[in-house]
Coordinates of C-alpha atoms in Angstrom, one line a residue:
M1 CA -27.5 83.1 -18.9
S2 CA -24.6 83.6 -16.4
I3 CA -24.5 79.8 -15.9
N4 CA -24.3 79.2 -19.6
I5 CA -21.5 81.8 -20.0
S6 CA -19.5 80.3 -17.2
L7 CA -19.8 76.8 -18.7
I8 CA -18.8 78.1 -22.0
T9 CA -15.7 79.6 -20.3
F10 CA -14.7 76.9 -18.0
A11 CA -16.2 73.6 -19.0
S12 CA -13.2 72.6 -21.2
S13 CA -10.6 73.5 -18.6
L14 CA -12.5 71.3 -16.0
G15 CA -12.5 68.4 -18.5
R16 CA -8.8 68.9 -19.1
W17 CA -8.1 69.0 -15.3
I18 CA -9.9 65.6 -15.0
D19 CA -7.9 64.1 -17.8
R20 CA -4.6 65.3 -16.2
S21 CA -5.4 63.8 -12.8
E22 CA -3.4 60.5 -12.3
S23 CA -6.1 59.3 -10.0
R24 CA -9.8 59.0 -11.0
L25 CA -11.0 59.1 -7.4
R26 CA -9.4 62.5 -6.4
P27 CA -11.2 64.7 -9.1
L28 CA -14.6 63.0 -8.3
L29 CA -14.1 63.6 -4.5
I30 CA -13.1 67.3 -5.1
T31 CA -16.1 67.9 -7.2
I32 CA -18.4 66.4 -4.6
V33 CA -16.9 68.7 -1.9
A34 CA -17.1 71.6 -4.1
N35 CA -20.8 70.9 -5.0
R36 CA -22.0 70.1 -1.5
C37 CA -20.2 73.2 0.0
S38 CA -21.9 75.4 -2.7
V39 CA -25.4 74.0 -2.0
I40 CA -25.0 74.3 1.9
A41 CA -23.6 77.8 1.6
A42 CA -26.5 78.9 -0.9
C43 CA -29.1 77.4 1.5
F44 CA -27.6 79.5 4.3
C45 CA -27.9 82.6 2.3
W46 CA -31.4 81.9 1.1
F47 CA -32.4 81.3 4.7
F48 CA -31.8 85.0 5.3
V49 CA -32.8 86.3 1.9
V50 CA -36.4 84.8 1.9
G51 CA -37.2 85.9 5.5
N52 CA -40.6 85.3 7.2
R53 CA -43.7 86.4 5.5
N54 CA -46.5 88.3 7.4
P55 CA -49.4 85.9 7.7
N56 CA -51.8 88.8 8.0
L57 CA -50.5 90.3 4.8
T58 CA -50.8 87.0 3.0
K59 CA -54.5 86.8 4.0
R60 CA -55.1 90.4 2.8
L61 CA -53.4 89.7 -0.5
I62 CA -55.4 86.6 -1.0
S63 CA -58.8 88.4 -0.1
N64 CA -58.0 91.4 -2.1
E65 CA -56.6 89.8 -5.2
G66 CA -55.6 92.4 -7.9
A67 CA -55.4 95.3 -5.4
L68 CA -52.1 96.7 -6.6
D69 CA -52.1 99.7 -4.3
Q70 CA -52.6 97.5 -1.3
E71 CA -49.9 95.2 -2.2
T72 CA -47.5 98.2 -2.8
S73 CA -48.3 99.8 0.6
D74 CA -47.5 96.5 2.5
A75 CA -44.5 95.5 0.3
G76 CA -42.1 96.4 3.1
D77 CA -43.7 93.9 5.5
V78 CA -43.0 90.9 3.3
A79 CA -39.3 90.5 3.9
G80 CA -38.3 89.6 7.4
G81 CA -35.0 88.0 7.3
L82 CA -32.9 91.1 6.7
S83 CA -33.7 94.7 7.4
S84 CA -31.4 96.2 4.8
D85 CA -32.2 96.0 1.1
L86 CA -28.4 96.3 0.4
G87 CA -27.8 93.4 2.5
R88 CA -30.3 91.3 0.7
T89 CA -29.0 92.4 -2.6
A90 CA -25.4 91.4 -1.5
L91 CA -26.7 88.0 -0.4
F92 CA -28.6 87.5 -3.5
V93 CA -25.4 88.2 -5.6
L94 CA -23.5 85.7 -3.4
V95 CA -26.3 83.1 -4.0
L96 CA -25.9 83.7 -7.7
M97 CA -22.1 83.1 -7.5
L98 CA -22.6 80.0 -5.5
G99 CA -25.2 78.8 -8.0
I100 CA -22.6 79.1 -10.7
S101 CA -20.1 77.3 -8.5
E102 CA -22.6 74.6 -7.9
R103 CA -23.3 74.1 -11.7
L104 CA -19.6 74.0 -12.5
S105 CA -18.9 71.4 -9.9
R106 CA -21.9 69.4 -10.9
S107 CA -20.9 69.5 -14.4
A108 CA -17.3 68.4 -13.6
N109 CA -18.7 65.7 -11.5
L110 CA -20.9 64.5 -14.3
I111 CA -17.9 64.5 -16.7
S112 CA -15.9 62.5 -14.2
I113 CA -18.5 59.8 -13.9
E114 CA -19.9 59.5 -17.3
R115 CA -16.7 60.0 -19.4
D116 CA -14.0 58.7 -17.1
W117 CA -15.4 56.1 -14.7
V118 CA -18.3 54.5 -16.9
P119 CA -16.1 53.6 -20.0
T120 CA -13.5 52.2 -17.6
L121 CA -15.9 50.1 -15.8
A122 CA -17.9 48.7 -18.6
P123 CA -16.9 47.0 -21.7
P124 CA -18.5 47.7 -25.1
S125 CA -20.3 44.4 -24.8
L126 CA -20.5 41.3 -22.6
E127 CA -18.9 39.2 -25.3
D128 CA -15.9 41.5 -25.2
D129 CA -15.5 40.8 -21.4
P130 CA -17.5 37.8 -20.2
T131 CA -16.6 38.6 -16.5
A132 CA -18.4 42.0 -16.8
N133 CA -22.1 42.2 -15.5
F134 CA -23.2 45.1 -17.7
S135 CA -22.3 46.4 -21.1
L136 CA -21.4 50.0 -21.8
T137 CA -24.8 50.5 -23.4
H138 CA -26.8 49.2 -20.7
L139 CA -24.8 51.1 -18.0
N140 CA -25.2 54.4 -19.8
A141 CA -29.0 53.7 -20.2
V142 CA -29.4 52.8 -16.4
M143 CA -27.6 55.9 -15.3
S144 CA -29.7 58.1 -17.5
R145 CA -32.8 56.4 -16.1
I146 CA -31.8 57.0 -12.6
D147 CA -31.0 60.8 -13.5
L148 CA -34.5 61.2 -15.1
I149 CA -36.2 59.6 -12.1
C150 CA -34.4 61.8 -9.7
K151 CA -35.1 65.0 -11.7
L152 CA -38.8 64.0 -11.9
F153 CA -39.4 63.2 -8.3
A154 CA -37.0 65.5 -6.4
P155 CA -38.8 68.7 -7.3
I156 CA -42.2 67.1 -6.5
S157 CA -41.0 65.8 -3.2
I158 CA -39.5 69.1 -1.9
S159 CA -42.6 71.0 -3.1
L160 CA -44.9 68.7 -1.3
F161 CA -42.7 69.0 1.9
V162 CA -42.6 72.8 1.8
S163 CA -46.5 72.8 1.2
G164 CA -46.9 70.4 4.2
V165 CA -44.8 72.4 6.7
K166 CA -46.0 75.8 5.2
S167 CA -42.4 77.3 5.7
V168 CA -39.9 78.1 3.1
R169 CA -37.2 78.3 5.7
I170 CA -37.8 74.9 7.1
G171 CA -37.7 73.6 3.4
I172 CA -34.3 75.3 2.9
V173 CA -32.9 73.7 6.2
A174 CA -34.2 70.4 4.8
V175 CA -32.3 70.8 1.6
A176 CA -29.2 71.7 3.4
G177 CA -29.6 68.7 5.7
L178 CA -30.1 66.4 2.8
S179 CA -27.0 67.8 1.1
V180 CA -25.0 67.0 4.3
L181 CA -26.3 63.5 4.5
S182 CA -25.7 62.8 0.8
W183 CA -22.2 64.1 1.0
G184 CA -21.1 61.2 3.2
M185 CA -23.0 58.7 1.2
E186 CA -21.4 59.9 -2.1
F187 CA -17.9 59.7 -0.6
W188 CA -18.6 56.2 0.7
S189 CA -20.1 54.9 -2.5
A190 CA -17.3 56.5 -4.6
K191 CA -14.6 54.9 -2.5
R192 CA -16.3 51.5 -2.4
V193 CA -16.6 51.3 -6.2
W194 CA -13.0 52.7 -6.7
N195 CA -11.6 50.1 -4.2
S196 CA -13.6 47.1 -5.7
N197 CA -12.5 47.6 -9.3
S198 CA -8.9 47.2 -10.4
R199 CA -9.2 49.2 -13.5
L200 CA -10.4 52.1 -11.7
N201 CA -7.7 52.4 -9.1
Q202 CA -4.8 52.0 -11.5
P203 CA -3.1 55.2 -12.5
K204 CA -4.3 56.8 -15.6
R205 CA -2.3 56.9 -18.8
L206 CA -1.7 60.6 -19.3
N207 CA -1.1 62.4 -22.6
V208 CA -0.5 65.9 -21.4
I209 CA 0.7 68.4 -24.1
N210 CA 3.0 70.7 -22.2
L211 CA 2.1 74.3 -23.0
D212 CA 5.7 75.7 -22.9
H213 CA 5.7 79.1 -21.3
P214 CA 7.9 81.6 -23.1
D215 CA 11.4 81.3 -21.7
E216 CA 11.5 85.0 -21.1
L217 CA 8.3 84.6 -18.9
Q218 CA 9.9 82.0 -16.7
N219 CA 13.5 82.2 -16.0
G220 CA 16.1 84.9 -16.6
G221 CA 13.7 86.9 -18.9
P222 CA 11.7 90.1 -18.4
L223 CA 10.4 88.8 -15.1
N224 CA 14.0 89.2 -13.8
A225 CA 15.0 92.0 -16.1
G226 CA 16.2 95.0 -14.2
K227 CA 16.5 93.2 -11.0
D228 CA 19.4 94.5 -9.2
S229 CA 20.1 94.1 -5.4
S230 CA 21.6 97.4 -5.4
L231 CA 18.4 99.3 -6.0
R232 CA 17.5 100.6 -2.5
T233 CA 14.9 103.2 -3.4
F234 CA 11.2 102.8 -3.3
L235 CA 10.1 103.8 -6.7
P236 CA 12.4 101.5 -8.7
R237 CA 11.2 98.6 -6.6
M238 CA 7.6 99.6 -7.1
R239 CA 8.2 99.7 -10.9
E240 CA 9.9 96.3 -10.8
D241 CA 6.9 94.9 -8.8
I242 CA 4.4 96.3 -11.2
H243 CA 6.4 95.0 -14.1
R244 CA 6.5 91.5 -12.6
L245 CA 2.8 91.6 -11.8
L246 CA 1.8 92.6 -15.3
L247 CA 4.0 89.9 -16.8
S248 CA 2.7 87.3 -14.5
T249 CA -0.9 88.3 -15.3
F250 CA -0.1 88.1 -19.0
N251 CA 1.6 84.7 -18.4
V252 CA -1.6 83.3 -16.7
I253 CA -3.9 84.7 -19.5
Y254 CA -1.7 83.4 -22.2
V255 CA -1.6 79.9 -20.7
A256 CA -5.4 79.9 -20.1
L257 CA -6.1 81.0 -23.7
S258 CA -3.6 78.5 -25.0
D259 CA -5.2 75.8 -23.0
Y260 CA -8.6 76.8 -24.3
V261 CA -7.4 76.8 -27.9
L262 CA -5.7 73.4 -27.4
S263 CA -9.0 71.8 -26.1
L264 CA -10.8 73.2 -29.3
K265 CA -8.0 71.7 -31.5
E266 CA -8.2 68.4 -29.8
Y267 CA -11.9 68.4 -29.9
F268 CA -12.1 69.0 -33.7
A269 CA -9.4 66.6 -34.3
T270 CA -11.5 63.6 -33.2
N271 CA -13.7 61.5 -35.4
V272 CA -17.0 62.3 -33.5
W273 CA -16.9 66.1 -33.3
V274 CA -19.7 66.4 -35.9
P275 CA -22.2 64.2 -34.0
S276 CA -21.2 66.1 -30.9
I277 CA -22.2 69.4 -32.5
A278 CA -25.3 67.9 -33.8
K279 CA -26.2 66.9 -30.2
S280 CA -25.3 70.4 -28.9
M281 CA -27.6 72.1 -31.5
L282 CA -30.7 70.4 -29.9
D283 CA -30.3 72.7 -26.8
F284 CA -31.3 75.6 -29.0
S285 CA -34.9 74.2 -29.2
V286 CA -37.5 75.6 -27.0
L287 CA -39.9 72.8 -27.7
S288 CA -39.5 70.9 -24.4
Y289 CA -41.4 71.3 -21.1
S290 CA -39.1 73.9 -19.6
G291 CA -39.3 77.6 -18.8
T292 CA -39.8 79.0 -22.2
L293 CA -42.7 76.7 -23.5
D294 CA -44.2 76.6 -20.0
V295 CA -44.5 80.3 -19.8
F296 CA -46.1 80.5 -23.3
L297 CA -48.6 77.9 -22.4
L298 CA -49.6 79.6 -19.2
H299 CA -50.0 82.9 -21.0
A300 CA -52.1 81.2 -23.6
G301 CA -54.6 80.2 -20.9
F302 CA -53.5 76.7 -20.1
S303 CA -53.8 75.5 -16.5
L304 CA -50.8 74.5 -14.5
N305 CA -52.2 71.0 -14.1
T306 CA -52.5 70.5 -17.8
I307 CA -48.9 71.5 -18.3
T308 CA -47.8 69.3 -15.5
L309 CA -49.7 66.3 -17.0
A310 CA -48.1 66.8 -20.4
A311 CA -44.6 67.2 -18.8
A312 CA -45.3 63.9 -16.9
L313 CA -46.1 62.3 -20.3
G314 CA -42.9 63.7 -21.7
S315 CA -41.0 62.1 -18.7
L316 CA -42.5 58.7 -19.6
F317 CA -41.2 59.0 -23.1
E318 CA -37.9 59.9 -21.7
L319 CA -37.7 56.9 -19.3
S320 CA -38.9 54.6 -22.2
S321 CA -35.8 55.7 -24.2
T322 CA -33.4 54.3 -21.5
F323 CA -35.1 50.9 -22.1
L324 CA -35.3 51.2 -25.9
M325 CA -31.6 52.2 -26.2
P326 CA -30.0 48.9 -25.3
W327 CA -32.7 46.9 -27.1
G328 CA -32.1 49.0 -30.2
V329 CA -28.4 48.7 -30.1
R330 CA -28.7 44.9 -29.9
I331 CA -31.2 44.7 -32.7
L332 CA -29.4 47.2 -35.0
S333 CA -25.9 46.0 -34.5
V334 CA -24.1 44.2 -37.3
P335 CA -24.6 40.4 -36.8
R336 CA -21.4 38.5 -36.6
G337 CA -20.2 37.2 -40.0
E338 CA -22.3 39.6 -42.0
S339 CA -20.4 41.8 -44.5
H340 CA -20.7 45.5 -44.0
P341 CA -19.3 48.6 -45.4
M342 CA -16.2 50.2 -44.0
I343 CA -16.6 51.8 -40.5
E344 CA -13.9 54.3 -39.3
S345 CA -12.1 53.3 -36.2
P346 CA -9.3 55.1 -34.4
H347 CA -7.5 51.7 -34.0
G348 CA -7.5 50.8 -37.6
E349 CA -4.6 51.2 -40.1
D350 CA -4.5 53.1 -43.3
G351 CA -6.3 56.2 -41.9
G352 CA -8.3 54.1 -39.3
R353 CA -10.7 52.3 -41.7
L354 CA -11.3 48.7 -41.4
L355 CA -13.9 46.2 -42.6
V356 CA -16.7 45.5 -40.1
G357 CA -18.5 42.3 -39.9
E358 CA -16.5 40.4 -42.4
D359 CA -15.6 36.6 -42.0
E360 CA -12.4 36.6 -40.0
D361 CA -9.7 34.1 -40.4
E362 CA -9.0 31.7 -37.6
E363 CA -5.5 33.1 -37.2
N364 CA -6.7 36.6 -36.2
D365 CA -5.8 37.3 -32.7
D366 CA -8.1 38.2 -29.8
G367 CA -7.3 41.8 -30.0
E368 CA -8.5 42.1 -33.6
D369 CA -11.6 40.1 -32.8
K370 CA -12.5 42.4 -29.9
E371 CA -11.9 45.4 -32.2
H372 CA -14.4 44.1 -34.8
L373 CA -16.8 43.4 -32.0
E374 CA -16.7 46.8 -30.7
N375 CA -17.3 48.3 -34.1
D376 CA -20.3 46.0 -34.5
I377 CA -21.8 47.5 -31.4
I378 CA -20.9 51.0 -32.6
T379 CA -22.8 50.4 -35.8
G380 CA -25.9 49.7 -33.8
V381 CA -25.3 52.9 -31.7
I382 CA -24.9 54.9 -34.9
R383 CA -28.2 53.6 -36.2
V384 CA -30.1 54.1 -33.0
G385 CA -28.9 57.7 -32.9
L386 CA -30.1 58.4 -36.5
W387 CA -33.5 56.8 -35.8
G388 CA -33.8 58.8 -32.5
L389 CA -33.1 62.1 -34.2
F390 CA -35.4 61.3 -37.1
E391 CA -38.2 60.4 -34.5
M392 CA -37.7 63.8 -32.9
L393 CA -38.1 65.7 -36.2
L394 CA -41.1 63.8 -37.1
A395 CA -42.8 64.4 -33.6
L396 CA -42.0 68.1 -33.7
T397 CA -43.3 68.9 -37.3
P398 CA -47.0 68.4 -36.5
A399 CA -46.4 70.3 -33.0
V400 CA -45.0 73.3 -34.8
L401 CA -47.7 73.4 -37.3
A402 CA -50.3 73.2 -34.6
I403 CA -48.5 76.0 -32.6
W404 CA -48.8 78.2 -35.7
Q405 CA -52.6 77.5 -35.9
F406 CA -53.0 78.0 -32.2
V407 CA -51.1 81.4 -32.0
D408 CA -53.1 82.6 -35.0
D409 CA -56.4 81.8 -33.1
L410 CA -55.2 83.5 -29.7
P411 CA -57.4 86.4 -28.5
S412 CA -55.8 89.8 -29.1
D413 CA -55.3 90.5 -25.4
S414 CA -53.2 87.2 -25.1
K415 CA -51.2 88.2 -28.0
E416 CA -50.2 91.6 -26.9
S417 CA -49.5 91.0 -23.2
L418 CA -46.9 88.9 -21.4
G419 CA -49.2 88.7 -18.4
P420 CA -52.4 86.6 -18.0
S421 CA -54.8 87.6 -20.6
S422 CA -57.6 88.6 -18.1
G423 CA -58.9 87.7 -14.7
T424 CA -61.9 85.9 -16.2
T425 CA -60.1 83.7 -18.7
E426 CA -60.7 80.1 -17.7
P427 CA -57.4 78.0 -17.8
A428 CA -59.1 75.2 -19.7
Q429 CA -60.5 77.4 -22.5
P430 CA -57.8 76.5 -25.1
L431 CA -58.6 72.9 -24.6
R432 CA -62.3 73.4 -25.1
L433 CA -62.0 75.7 -28.1
H434 CA -59.2 73.8 -29.9
P435 CA -59.0 70.2 -28.6
L436 CA -57.3 68.8 -31.7
V437 CA -54.8 71.6 -32.0
V438 CA -54.0 71.7 -28.3
G439 CA -53.8 67.9 -28.1
T440 CA -51.4 67.8 -31.0
I441 CA -49.1 70.4 -29.3
L442 CA -49.1 68.7 -25.9
F443 CA -48.8 65.1 -27.1
F444 CA -46.1 65.5 -30.0
V445 CA -43.9 67.8 -27.9
A446 CA -44.0 65.1 -25.2
A447 CA -43.4 62.4 -27.8
S448 CA -40.3 64.2 -29.1
R449 CA -38.7 63.5 -25.8
L450 CA -38.1 59.9 -26.8
G451 CA -35.6 60.8 -29.6
R452 CA -34.4 63.8 -27.6
C453 CA -33.0 61.5 -24.9
T454 CA -32.1 58.5 -27.2
F455 CA -29.8 60.7 -29.4
P456 CA -27.7 62.0 -26.6
L457 CA -27.2 58.5 -25.2
A458 CA -26.0 57.4 -28.6
I459 CA -23.5 60.3 -28.9
Q460 CA -22.2 59.7 -25.4
Q461 CA -21.3 56.1 -26.2
L462 CA -19.9 57.1 -29.6
S463 CA -17.4 59.5 -27.7
Q464 CA -16.6 56.9 -25.1
A465 CA -15.7 54.5 -27.9
R466 CA -14.1 56.8 -30.5
V467 CA -12.2 59.3 -28.3
S468 CA -8.8 58.4 -26.9
P469 CA -9.2 57.6 -23.2
T470 CA -6.6 60.3 -22.4
Q471 CA -9.0 62.9 -23.9
W472 CA -12.4 61.5 -22.6
S473 CA -13.1 64.3 -20.0
S474 CA -11.5 67.2 -22.0
F475 CA -13.7 66.2 -25.0
A476 CA -16.8 66.1 -22.7
G477 CA -15.9 69.5 -21.3
T478 CA -15.5 71.1 -24.7
E479 CA -18.8 69.5 -25.7
M480 CA -20.5 71.0 -22.8
S481 CA -19.2 74.4 -23.8
F482 CA -20.9 74.1 -27.1
V483 CA -24.1 72.8 -25.5
S484 CA -24.0 75.9 -23.2
L485 CA -23.4 78.1 -26.3
F486 CA -26.5 76.8 -28.1
S487 CA -28.5 77.0 -24.8
L488 CA -27.4 80.6 -24.5
G489 CA -28.7 81.2 -28.0
H490 CA -32.0 79.8 -26.9
W491 CA -32.5 82.3 -24.1
I492 CA -31.3 85.2 -26.4
A493 CA -33.9 84.2 -29.0
A494 CA -36.5 84.0 -26.3
A495 CA -35.6 87.5 -25.1
I496 CA -35.8 88.8 -28.7
W497 CA -39.2 87.2 -29.5
S498 CA -40.6 87.6 -26.1
R499 CA -44.3 88.2 -26.9
P500 CA -46.7 85.1 -26.9
Y501 CA -47.7 85.9 -30.6
Q502 CA -44.0 85.6 -31.5
F503 CA -43.6 82.2 -30.0
Q504 CA -44.5 80.6 -33.4
W505 CA -41.1 82.0 -34.7
L506 CA -39.3 80.4 -31.7
A507 CA -41.0 77.1 -32.5
L508 CA -40.1 77.3 -36.2
A509 CA -36.5 78.2 -35.4
S510 CA -36.4 75.1 -33.0
L511 CA -37.7 72.9 -35.8
I512 CA -35.1 74.2 -38.1
A513 CA -32.3 73.6 -35.5
V514 CA -33.5 70.0 -35.1
A515 CA -33.6 69.5 -39.0
L516 CA -30.0 71.0 -39.3
S517 CA -28.9 68.6 -36.5
L518 CA -30.3 65.7 -38.4
A519 CA -28.7 66.8 -41.7
L520 CA -25.4 67.3 -40.0
Y521 CA -25.5 63.8 -38.3
S522 CA -26.8 62.2 -41.5
F523 CA -23.8 63.6 -43.4
W524 CA -21.6 62.1 -40.9
V525 CA -23.3 58.7 -41.0
F526 CA -23.2 58.7 -44.8
R527 CA -19.5 59.6 -44.7
E528 CA -18.9 56.7 -42.2
R529 CA -21.1 54.0 -43.7
R530 CA -21.5 55.1 -47.3
H531 CA -25.3 54.9 -46.9
L532 CA -28.1 55.8 -44.4
I533 CA -30.6 53.0 -44.8
H534 CA -30.4 49.5 -46.3
W535 CA -32.9 50.2 -49.0
D536 CA -33.0 46.6 -50.2
K537 CA -33.9 45.2 -46.8
F538 CA -36.4 48.2 -46.2
C539 CA -38.1 47.5 -49.4
A540 CA -38.3 43.8 -48.7
M541 CA -39.8 44.4 -45.4
L542 CA -42.5 46.7 -47.1
K543 CA -42.6 44.1 -50.1
F544 CA -41.6 46.7 -52.6
P545 CA -39.6 45.7 -55.7
T546 CA -36.0 46.9 -55.5

């Protein structure tokens, strides 16, 4: 929750800082340095926090499982890194602060790459720039694929390594060493890409709105009021210093709040803030293989291996979305020469609306042709996003119904306790007693990841195409603040409905959030295209009379 609050507070400022930097390389390198320093410092702290465990105590705890008194009596032997509980607490607080720093720097790094570098590197389509090797859709999908693969295998690799060496401290040292090595590799690769592309190393076109400080807070105003060189006594000078400090503090707070409000105004002034909010709402859902759902399944009697296999299946659906996204955009884009309703574009005249896909006269210049081509691609992106979100809702509906049935059939001890139901409950019991219900939950929650990953990819490309290049990063930062806001709502709801038998309400709330997201996005699509589906083509495909 502390990380979510920090992102809500600072993400938009980080995005605006990236937009205001003339060089694209400098913010990226700064975020790399901040991220790696935070990770290495956190590893250094964790090295002393975890300490060394007493192997004899570990054997006794394993042989006397459930003996609470024995565990309590030997609890003082577990920690060996620091002798003082106060010192360990202070280090833990420092680790928490470093974790927030790591997440903020990682988020800024992600914004810089996805919303500043990538749209500059890749054109909307290969037809738009024949010299390019990859289109924007393909590059977004490939980067998402790499990110998903790393998130899948990195935790597994470090867990296997720690299990092999049988020392948490050695694992911490390994993580710190990898961070040092990757630091140099990231610097080298960033500079190599930056030097090899002329569009990247050109100074950015800035559109900075100057937040004029009140004149009285800058020169000759209250900051200097009462300043008299003839004052020689201590108390008047102290009053003057306190007065200046208070006004300076007020000035800093005023500028920060004005900057935050300005980010919100620019965010809601764009054409794609509605899809962005629809995307952010999905983070309220607990129906993904992460902390909340995993804890519920464990308390309900599922084995860790079963949950891991289901999560692996979900990862396969996520990876498949990175292959389906470019294919879907290509299939669902408006064919050249086909008439199509009006699509809003920030470059069009008369309120930014122009006809997409109409036959163009030969005298149209190359700029207009590229503009029409870009909107043809965006039409495919809009359609893929709609179908992805619809698939997510379809997949989660039977999963939520199955969760309600499953929770109603839970034993009473599992319903009332947040701990394991009993020491004799077998992990595979739910699968044996309710194979159809359990299979429905595990499969359809995993299948929903297909739409869950496809829709953000579509919204990412929409914002890359529809938002002004001078606001790419600030828009992404504000969007990240809303994502963190809904994620914070996720954890608050999980804290309120914390009992296993209350999880059905969390599942229902998650389904409603997805349905509202679909309704919001559908409203935006209908406003853009004046329809959601080509019913004549759909009926012709199904051979229904129109």
